[in-house]
Short mmCIF file of C-alpha atoms and ligand atoms in Angstrom, two decimals:
data_model
loop_
_atom_site.label_atom_id
_atom_site.label_comp_id
_atom_site.label_asym_id
_atom_site.label_seq_id
_atom_site.Cartn_x
_atom_site.Cartn_y
_atom_site.Cartn_z
CA UNK A 1 70.49 104.44 93.99
CA UNK A 2 72.65 104.56 90.93
CA UNK A 3 75.42 107.10 91.21
CA UNK A 4 77.89 108.58 88.74
CA UNK A 5 81.17 106.92 89.71
CA UNK A 6 83.26 109.56 87.96
CA UNK A 7 81.67 112.36 89.95
CA UNK A 8 81.31 110.01 92.94
CA UNK A 9 78.00 111.66 93.80
CA UNK A 10 76.68 108.87 96.06
CA UNK A 11 75.73 111.43 98.69
CA UNK A 12 76.80 109.12 101.53
CA UNK A 13 79.13 110.21 104.31
CA UNK A 14 81.67 107.54 103.32
CA UNK A 15 82.38 106.29 99.80
CA UNK A 16 80.54 102.94 99.55
CA UNK A 17 82.70 101.46 96.76
CA UNK A 18 84.97 99.27 98.90
CA UNK A 19 81.99 97.97 100.88
CA UNK A 20 80.62 96.58 97.60
CA UNK A 21 83.67 94.65 96.33
CA UNK A 22 83.65 92.09 99.10
CA UNK A 23 85.25 90.11 100.50
CA UNK A 24 88.67 91.19 99.21
CA UNK A 25 91.56 88.84 99.97
CA UNK A 26 94.52 90.49 101.64
CA UNK A 27 98.01 90.23 100.18
CA UNK A 28 100.31 90.77 103.12
CA UNK A 29 103.33 91.83 101.15
CA UNK A 30 106.93 91.47 102.33
CA UNK A 31 109.69 93.10 100.31
CA UNK A 32 113.26 94.39 100.57
CA UNK A 33 114.52 97.76 99.34
CA UNK A 34 117.78 98.30 97.46
CA UNK A 35 119.25 99.47 100.78
CA UNK A 36 118.36 96.12 102.40
CA UNK A 37 115.45 97.39 104.50
CA UNK A 38 112.71 94.82 105.05
CA UNK A 39 109.09 95.88 104.69
CA UNK A 40 105.70 94.30 105.39
CA UNK A 41 102.25 95.76 104.65
CA UNK A 42 98.72 94.54 103.86
CA UNK A 43 97.05 95.25 100.50
CA UNK A 44 93.40 94.36 99.93
CA UNK A 45 93.31 95.46 96.33
CA UNK A 46 94.88 92.08 95.83
CA UNK A 47 94.14 88.89 93.98
CA UNK A 48 95.44 86.06 91.83
CA UNK A 49 94.77 86.55 88.14
CA UNK A 50 95.80 83.12 86.88
CA UNK A 51 97.11 79.79 88.13
CA UNK A 52 99.29 78.09 85.49
CA UNK A 53 101.50 80.06 85.53
CA UNK A 54 100.24 81.83 88.63
CA UNK A 55 100.17 85.62 88.65
CA UNK A 56 99.15 87.90 91.51
CA UNK A 57 98.43 91.63 91.53
CA UNK A 58 98.01 94.34 94.10
CA UNK A 59 96.96 97.97 93.86
CA UNK A 60 99.14 100.60 95.49
CA UNK A 61 97.70 104.02 96.23
CA UNK A 62 100.71 106.12 95.35
CA UNK A 63 104.33 105.15 95.61
CA UNK A 64 104.30 103.30 98.92
CA UNK A 65 107.33 101.45 100.28
CA UNK A 66 106.16 98.03 99.05
CA UNK A 67 105.86 99.14 95.45
CA UNK A 68 109.10 101.12 95.61
CA UNK A 69 110.99 98.13 97.06
CA UNK A 70 109.54 95.69 94.56
CA UNK A 71 110.41 97.94 91.61
CA UNK A 72 113.95 98.24 93.02
CA UNK A 73 114.71 94.62 93.87
CA UNK A 74 112.09 92.80 91.72
CA UNK A 75 110.91 90.25 94.27
CA UNK A 76 108.23 90.00 96.95
CA UNK A 77 106.24 87.56 99.07
CA UNK A 78 102.44 87.55 99.58
CA UNK A 79 101.71 86.15 103.02
CA UNK A 80 98.26 84.93 104.00
CA UNK A 81 96.45 87.19 106.48
CA UNK A 82 94.68 85.00 109.04
CA UNK A 83 92.33 85.45 111.99
CA UNK A 84 95.11 84.55 114.45
CA UNK A 85 97.36 87.26 112.96
CA UNK A 86 94.71 89.97 112.52
CA UNK A 87 96.28 92.36 115.02
CA UNK A 88 99.70 91.97 113.43
CA UNK A 89 98.22 92.52 109.96
CA UNK A 90 96.71 95.76 111.16
CA UNK A 91 99.86 96.83 113.04
CA UNK A 92 101.94 96.34 109.89
CA UNK A 93 99.76 98.86 108.02
CA UNK A 94 101.05 101.76 110.13
CA UNK A 95 102.50 104.64 108.15
CA UNK A 96 106.11 104.59 109.31
CA UNK A 97 109.50 105.66 107.96
CA UNK A 98 110.96 103.53 105.22
CA UNK A 99 113.69 102.10 107.42
CA UNK A 100 111.21 100.74 109.98
CA UNK A 101 110.90 96.96 109.81
CA UNK A 102 107.19 96.15 110.20
CA UNK A 103 108.02 92.55 111.14
CA UNK A 104 109.53 93.96 114.34
CA UNK A 105 106.77 96.56 114.72
CA UNK A 106 104.11 93.83 114.58
CA UNK A 107 106.03 91.29 116.70
CA UNK A 108 106.48 88.81 113.85
CA UNK A 109 109.34 86.47 112.96
CA UNK A 110 110.97 86.13 109.56
CA UNK A 111 111.32 82.80 107.81
CA UNK A 112 113.70 82.43 104.91
CA UNK A 113 112.05 82.19 101.52
CA UNK A 114 113.30 79.54 99.14
CA UNK A 115 113.21 81.27 95.74
CA UNK A 116 113.36 84.99 96.58
CA UNK A 117 115.24 87.24 99.01
CA UNK A 118 112.37 88.83 100.97
CA UNK A 119 111.46 86.72 104.02
CA UNK A 120 108.00 85.33 104.61
CA UNK A 121 106.03 85.77 107.83
CA UNK A 122 107.01 82.69 109.86
CA UNK A 123 103.70 82.65 111.76
CA UNK A 124 101.44 82.41 108.71
CA UNK A 125 100.54 79.04 107.14
CA UNK A 126 100.66 80.14 103.48
CA UNK A 127 102.99 82.37 101.46
CA UNK A 128 103.58 83.00 97.76
CA UNK A 129 107.09 83.86 96.66
CA UNK A 130 106.91 86.18 93.66
CA UNK A 131 109.07 87.71 90.97
CA UNK A 132 108.08 91.20 89.86
CA UNK A 133 106.71 91.36 86.34
CA UNK A 134 105.47 94.91 85.72
CA UNK A 135 103.63 97.92 87.11
CA UNK A 136 100.50 99.08 85.35
CA UNK A 137 99.79 102.72 86.16
CA UNK A 138 96.23 103.89 85.83
CA UNK A 139 95.64 106.85 83.54
CA UNK A 140 95.57 110.49 84.63
CA UNK A 141 97.41 109.96 87.89
CA UNK A 142 100.92 110.86 88.89
CA UNK A 143 103.21 108.32 90.52
CA UNK A 144 103.09 109.81 94.00
CA UNK A 145 99.31 109.93 94.35
CA UNK A 146 97.78 107.72 91.68
CA UNK A 147 96.93 104.03 91.84
CA UNK A 148 99.08 101.48 90.12
CA UNK A 149 98.82 97.72 89.85
CA UNK A 150 101.92 95.72 90.66
CA UNK A 151 102.04 92.36 88.90
CA UNK A 152 104.12 89.39 90.06
CA UNK A 153 104.64 85.81 88.94
CA UNK A 154 104.45 83.21 91.68
CA UNK A 155 107.62 81.13 91.75
CA UNK A 156 107.21 79.38 95.11
CA UNK A 157 104.26 78.40 97.30
CA UNK A 158 104.67 77.66 101.00
CA UNK A 159 101.93 75.65 102.77
CA UNK A 160 102.08 74.50 106.37
CA UNK A 161 101.53 70.73 106.00
CA UNK A 162 99.17 70.76 109.01
CA UNK A 163 96.55 72.37 106.75
CA UNK A 164 96.67 69.65 104.09
CA UNK A 165 94.10 66.92 104.74
CA UNK A 166 93.46 64.01 102.36
CA UNK A 167 95.35 65.79 99.60
CA UNK A 168 93.40 69.06 99.86
CA UNK A 169 94.11 72.33 101.56
CA UNK A 170 91.57 72.91 104.33
CA UNK A 171 90.80 76.56 103.50
CA UNK A 172 88.41 77.03 106.41
CA UNK A 173 91.02 75.79 108.89
CA UNK A 174 93.39 78.51 107.66
CA UNK A 175 90.83 81.09 108.82
CA UNK A 176 91.83 83.67 106.21
CA UNK A 177 90.61 87.19 106.86
CA UNK A 178 89.31 89.41 104.10
CA UNK A 179 88.61 93.09 103.82
CA UNK A 180 85.15 94.60 103.58
CA UNK A 181 84.37 98.33 103.55
CA UNK A 182 85.10 100.88 106.26
CA UNK A 183 87.06 99.19 109.09
CA UNK A 184 85.22 95.90 108.61
CA UNK A 185 86.68 92.47 107.92
CA UNK A 186 85.31 88.98 107.29
CA UNK A 187 86.78 85.66 108.35
CA UNK A 188 86.35 82.50 106.29
CA UNK A 189 85.33 79.64 108.56
CA UNK A 190 82.66 77.87 106.54
CA UNK A 191 82.84 76.54 103.02
CA UNK A 192 80.30 74.95 100.71
CA UNK A 193 80.82 72.95 97.56
CA UNK A 194 79.11 73.33 94.19
CA UNK A 195 80.13 71.12 91.30
CA UNK A 196 80.16 72.76 87.88
CA UNK A 197 77.66 71.42 85.34
CA UNK A 198 79.10 68.91 82.83
C1 FMN B 201 93.69 95.37 105.57
C2 FMN B 201 94.34 96.53 104.87
C3 FMN B 201 94.33 96.57 103.49
C4 FMN B 201 94.97 97.62 102.79
N1 FMN B 201 94.93 97.64 101.43
C5 FMN B 201 95.59 98.61 100.74
C6 FMN B 201 95.60 98.60 99.31
O1 FMN B 201 95.03 97.74 98.66
N2 FMN B 201 96.30 99.58 98.69
C7 FMN B 201 96.96 100.55 99.37
O2 FMN B 201 97.60 101.42 98.74
N3 FMN B 201 96.97 100.59 100.73
C8 FMN B 201 96.31 99.62 101.42
N4 FMN B 201 96.31 99.63 102.80
C9 FMN B 201 97.14 100.62 103.49
C10 FMN B 201 98.60 100.18 103.54
O3 FMN B 201 98.74 98.93 104.19
C11 FMN B 201 99.42 101.25 104.30
O4 FMN B 201 99.40 102.45 103.55
C12 FMN B 201 100.85 100.83 104.56
O5 FMN B 201 101.47 101.79 105.39
C13 FMN B 201 101.65 100.72 103.29
O6 FMN B 201 102.91 100.25 103.66
P1 FMN B 201 104.20 100.37 102.78
O7 FMN B 201 104.43 101.84 102.51
O8 FMN B 201 105.21 99.78 103.71
O9 FMN B 201 104.00 99.58 101.53
C14 FMN B 201 95.64 98.64 103.52
C15 FMN B 201 95.62 98.61 104.92
C16 FMN B 201 94.97 97.57 105.60
C17 FMN B 201 94.95 97.56 107.11
#
């Protein structure tokens, strides 16, 4: 098939779009509001856009707590979502009141970040401490319902030393999980290497 994405006339029971952009890494975002409330939620419209300097982005569908907090206090942390923490990742996505701390909801501990105020998830082996750069709102949408992209600059990178072997991060050992379509996920356990042509 080839469908009109503006009219979204795919004719399927469920929109296939997210099942086609796969696998999507998950930014498990911790933030703090101006009132001091701590927040944690997963975002799979997430990726790094550059490395030196490193920038990350995530897409928020409407003005959710993470985006609101980050725009208020201008810092956040992207924690790595892993196989071992999959239930906690999912639990932290619950739609709850703004003053609910999803670390507690998901049974997670907070570890102090080094460069920013929001804590990282103590149980996860990788976290990126970020400073808010800007929000890019997509056209023809209002703030409450439309998508916007939140951009942050990475100012600190936490890696559990146990995952560094011979000077390289063992990505497969981290067992990162990634989002597919519907309620499906993938887990990275196998890697292969391809050297670029000279
Ligand atoms: C794996 C996963 C990925 C998600 N990705 C997104 C996303 O990219 N954008 C979004 O707006 N919501 C996404 N959600 C839903 C949010 O996590 C959910 O709305 C959450 O309550 C938002 O929390 P907050 O209001 O504390 O920021 C995702 C949920 C899950 C389980």
